[in-house]
Amino acid sequence: AISASSNALLVKYDYTSGDPVWAFVPSTGSTATTTFFDVTTDDSNGIYATGTTATSGTYEFGIVTKASVTTVVSDTNAVLIKFNSLGAGIWAESADTASHRNEFYSLNYDNEAVYVGGYQNNTSTVIWDAGIETIGPMTNDNSVILKYSLSGEAIWAKTFSGGPESGRFNGIHATENNV
């Protein structure tokens, strides 16, 4: 996955020949941009992508069947999307409520869940899903990590500040009993 021009581009290549099988650019319905920072697959050849949208609005991800998400911040919004092996959008997630920018940079799949890492800005509250929220401890960028079920529900979310400067999770790895 790369950011092509002002929108993300997701391409699936044939393992043997290296030829493209399918490709798509998310539909934004406006001049808003999208970016994918990390992509991984699961044991069923499902594809997970994470990144950002550049403004509030409705975004559609996928080929033919699309997963849509409505983002709430007029700045950058973190997104997590699941696709099937044919590129159809299965689900897409973003914060339910936020007043400042937030972004996901990394993700990891571990057979039971999907973990994403990134940041949220400011000391405001971000509601990721019903009953799952984080409050930034610093006015700068605060590292944030979330665990999602394989069906796209947020299970837990944590935020962390390592000091007076901005913090972000740029990489994440999950193994049995460890994140």
Short mmCIF file of C-alpha atoms in Angstrom, two decimals:
data_model
loop_
_atom_site.label_atom_id
_atom_site.label_comp_id
_atom_site.label_asym_id
_atom_site.label_seq_id
_atom_site.Cartn_x
_atom_site.Cartn_y
_atom_site.Cartn_z
CA ALA A 1 0.00 0.00 0.00
CA ILE A 2 1.27 3.43 -0.86
CA SER A 3 -0.04 6.92 -0.92
CA ALA A 4 -0.42 7.79 -4.58
CA SER A 5 -0.67 11.48 -5.23
CA SER A 6 -3.28 12.59 -2.72
CA ASN A 7 -5.06 9.27 -2.13
CA ALA A 8 -4.10 5.83 -0.89
CA LEU A 9 -3.65 3.04 -3.41
CA LEU A 10 -4.06 -0.62 -2.48
CA VAL A 11 -2.84 -3.23 -4.99
CA LYS A 12 -2.91 -7.03 -4.79
CA TYR A 13 -0.23 -8.75 -6.83
CA ASP A 14 -0.10 -12.36 -8.04
CA TYR A 15 2.43 -14.21 -5.90
CA THR A 16 3.98 -16.13 -8.80
CA SER A 17 3.96 -13.69 -11.71
CA GLY A 18 4.03 -10.37 -9.88
CA ASP A 19 1.19 -9.14 -12.07
CA PRO A 20 -1.47 -6.93 -10.46
CA VAL A 21 -4.68 -8.82 -9.63
CA TRP A 22 -6.70 -5.79 -8.53
CA ALA A 23 -6.20 -2.23 -7.34
CA PHE A 24 -8.33 0.56 -5.97
CA VAL A 25 -8.24 4.09 -4.60
CA PRO A 26 -10.71 4.92 -1.81
CA SER A 27 -13.76 6.98 -2.75
CA THR A 28 -13.96 10.21 -0.78
CA GLY A 29 -16.81 12.06 -2.47
CA SER A 30 -14.73 15.24 -2.20
CA THR A 31 -11.19 16.51 -2.60
CA ALA A 32 -10.21 14.92 0.74
CA THR A 33 -7.16 12.66 0.82
CA THR A 34 -6.55 9.21 2.26
CA THR A 35 -3.29 7.50 3.24
CA PHE A 36 -2.47 3.89 4.15
CA PHE A 37 0.55 3.48 6.44
CA ASP A 38 0.41 -0.28 7.13
CA VAL A 39 -1.17 -3.40 5.63
CA THR A 40 -1.27 -7.03 6.78
CA THR A 41 -3.17 -10.24 5.98
CA ASP A 42 -4.89 -12.88 8.08
CA ASP A 43 -5.02 -16.69 7.79
CA SER A 44 -8.05 -16.50 5.44
CA ASN A 45 -6.30 -14.08 3.05
CA GLY A 46 -8.29 -11.19 4.46
CA ILE A 47 -6.49 -7.86 4.22
CA TYR A 48 -6.30 -5.16 6.90
CA ALA A 49 -5.14 -1.61 6.12
CA THR A 50 -4.68 1.31 8.47
CA GLY A 51 -3.97 4.98 7.95
CA THR A 52 -5.79 8.29 7.83
CA THR A 53 -8.41 10.38 6.11
CA ALA A 54 -7.70 14.09 5.79
CA THR A 55 -11.01 15.60 6.85
CA SER A 56 -14.45 14.70 8.15
CA GLY A 57 -16.83 12.99 5.73
CA THR A 58 -17.88 9.61 4.40
CA TYR A 59 -15.24 7.40 2.79
CA GLU A 60 -15.74 4.14 0.89
CA PHE A 61 -13.12 1.39 0.71
CA GLY A 62 -13.18 -1.67 -1.54
CA ILE A 63 -13.85 -3.06 -5.00
CA VAL A 64 -17.54 -3.54 -5.93
CA THR A 65 -18.62 -4.16 -2.32
CA LYS A 66 -17.52 -1.19 -0.25
CA ALA A 67 -17.05 -0.67 3.47
CA SER A 68 -17.83 2.90 4.42
CA VAL A 69 -16.89 4.99 7.42
CA THR A 70 -17.87 8.51 8.42
CA THR A 71 -15.07 10.44 10.09
CA VAL A 72 -15.68 13.25 12.56
CA VAL A 73 -12.60 15.48 12.81
CA SER A 74 -11.99 18.26 10.28
CA ASP A 75 -8.29 17.34 10.50
CA THR A 76 -6.81 13.82 10.11
CA ASN A 77 -8.83 10.79 11.26
CA ALA A 78 -7.44 7.31 12.01
CA VAL A 79 -9.01 4.47 9.98
CA LEU A 80 -8.83 0.66 10.05
CA ILE A 81 -10.34 -1.27 7.13
CA LYS A 82 -10.81 -5.00 6.47
CA PHE A 83 -11.06 -6.35 2.91
CA ASN A 84 -11.58 -9.87 1.61
CA SER A 85 -9.04 -11.44 -0.77
CA LEU A 86 -10.96 -10.06 -3.77
CA GLY A 87 -10.68 -6.48 -2.50
CA ALA A 88 -14.27 -6.14 -1.31
CA GLY A 89 -14.65 -3.95 1.77
CA ILE A 90 -15.87 -5.95 4.80
CA TRP A 91 -15.83 -3.21 7.45
CA ALA A 92 -14.20 0.13 8.21
CA GLU A 93 -13.66 1.78 11.60
CA SER A 94 -12.73 5.25 12.83
CA ALA A 95 -13.33 7.20 16.03
CA ASP A 96 -17.03 7.68 16.85
CA THR A 97 -16.32 11.01 18.58
CA ALA A 98 -13.16 13.17 18.55
CA SER A 99 -12.38 16.86 18.52
CA HIS A 100 -8.68 16.74 17.52
CA ARG A 101 -6.65 14.84 14.95
CA ASN A 102 -5.83 11.15 15.38
CA GLU A 103 -3.92 8.74 13.14
CA PHE A 104 -3.05 5.03 12.96
CA TYR A 105 0.44 4.17 11.66
CA SER A 106 0.80 0.48 12.43
CA LEU A 107 -1.19 -2.72 12.79
CA ASN A 108 -0.75 -6.38 13.63
CA TYR A 109 -3.01 -9.44 13.34
CA ASP A 110 -2.73 -12.37 15.78
CA ASN A 111 -5.57 -14.89 14.96
CA GLU A 112 -7.84 -13.43 17.65
CA ALA A 113 -7.65 -9.67 17.17
CA VAL A 114 -6.21 -6.76 15.23
CA TYR A 115 -4.02 -4.24 17.08
CA VAL A 116 -3.44 -0.71 15.81
CA GLY A 117 -1.05 1.96 17.02
CA GLY A 118 -0.72 5.65 16.34
CA TYR A 119 -1.61 8.82 18.21
CA GLN A 120 -4.36 11.18 19.28
CA ASN A 121 -3.80 14.89 19.73
CA ASN A 122 -4.49 17.02 22.80
CA THR A 123 -6.07 16.25 26.18
CA SER A 124 -9.51 15.64 24.71
CA THR A 125 -11.53 12.43 24.89
CA VAL A 126 -11.73 10.15 21.85
CA ILE A 127 -14.61 7.65 21.79
CA TRP A 128 -13.53 4.76 19.57
CA ASP A 129 -16.59 2.56 20.09
CA ALA A 130 -19.39 2.27 22.65
CA GLY A 131 -17.69 2.24 26.07
CA ILE A 132 -14.16 2.39 24.60
CA GLU A 133 -12.48 5.78 25.00
CA THR A 134 -9.11 7.39 25.61
CA ILE A 135 -8.19 10.74 27.12
CA GLY A 136 -4.93 12.32 26.02
CA PRO A 137 -2.65 13.11 29.00
CA MET A 138 -0.69 15.83 27.11
CA THR A 139 -1.62 18.77 24.86
CA ASN A 140 0.78 17.38 22.22
CA ASP A 141 0.38 14.07 20.37
CA ASN A 142 -0.27 11.11 22.69
CA SER A 143 0.58 7.52 21.72
CA VAL A 144 -2.54 5.38 21.37
CA ILE A 145 -3.00 1.62 20.96
CA LEU A 146 -6.27 -0.23 20.32
CA LYS A 147 -7.34 -3.85 20.16
CA TYR A 148 -10.15 -4.64 17.69
CA SER A 149 -12.12 -7.86 17.31
CA LEU A 150 -11.93 -9.59 13.94
CA SER A 151 -15.41 -8.22 13.23
CA GLY A 152 -14.30 -4.61 13.78
CA GLU A 153 -15.42 -3.78 17.33
CA ALA A 154 -12.97 -1.96 19.58
CA ILE A 155 -12.20 -4.18 22.61
CA TRP A 156 -9.89 -1.80 24.50
CA ALA A 157 -7.89 1.37 23.95
CA LYS A 158 -4.96 2.89 25.84
CA THR A 159 -3.10 6.16 25.54
CA PHE A 160 0.35 7.00 26.81
CA SER A 161 2.67 9.98 27.02
CA GLY A 162 6.36 9.32 27.46
CA GLY A 163 7.29 12.86 28.43
CA PRO A 164 6.78 16.50 27.53
CA GLU A 165 7.11 15.98 23.76
CA SER A 166 4.81 14.30 21.24
CA GLY A 167 4.57 10.53 21.18
CA ARG A 168 3.37 8.07 18.53
CA PHE A 169 3.33 4.32 18.05
CA ASN A 170 4.94 3.81 14.63
CA GLY A 171 5.20 0.04 14.94
CA ILE A 172 3.30 -2.67 16.78
CA HIS A 173 3.72 -6.42 17.16
CA ALA A 174 1.47 -8.91 18.89
CA THR A 175 2.25 -12.49 19.89
CA GLU A 176 0.51 -14.87 22.25
CA ASN A 177 -0.13 -12.92 25.47
CA ASN A 178 2.08 -9.96 24.46
CA VAL A 179 1.56 -6.69 22.59
#
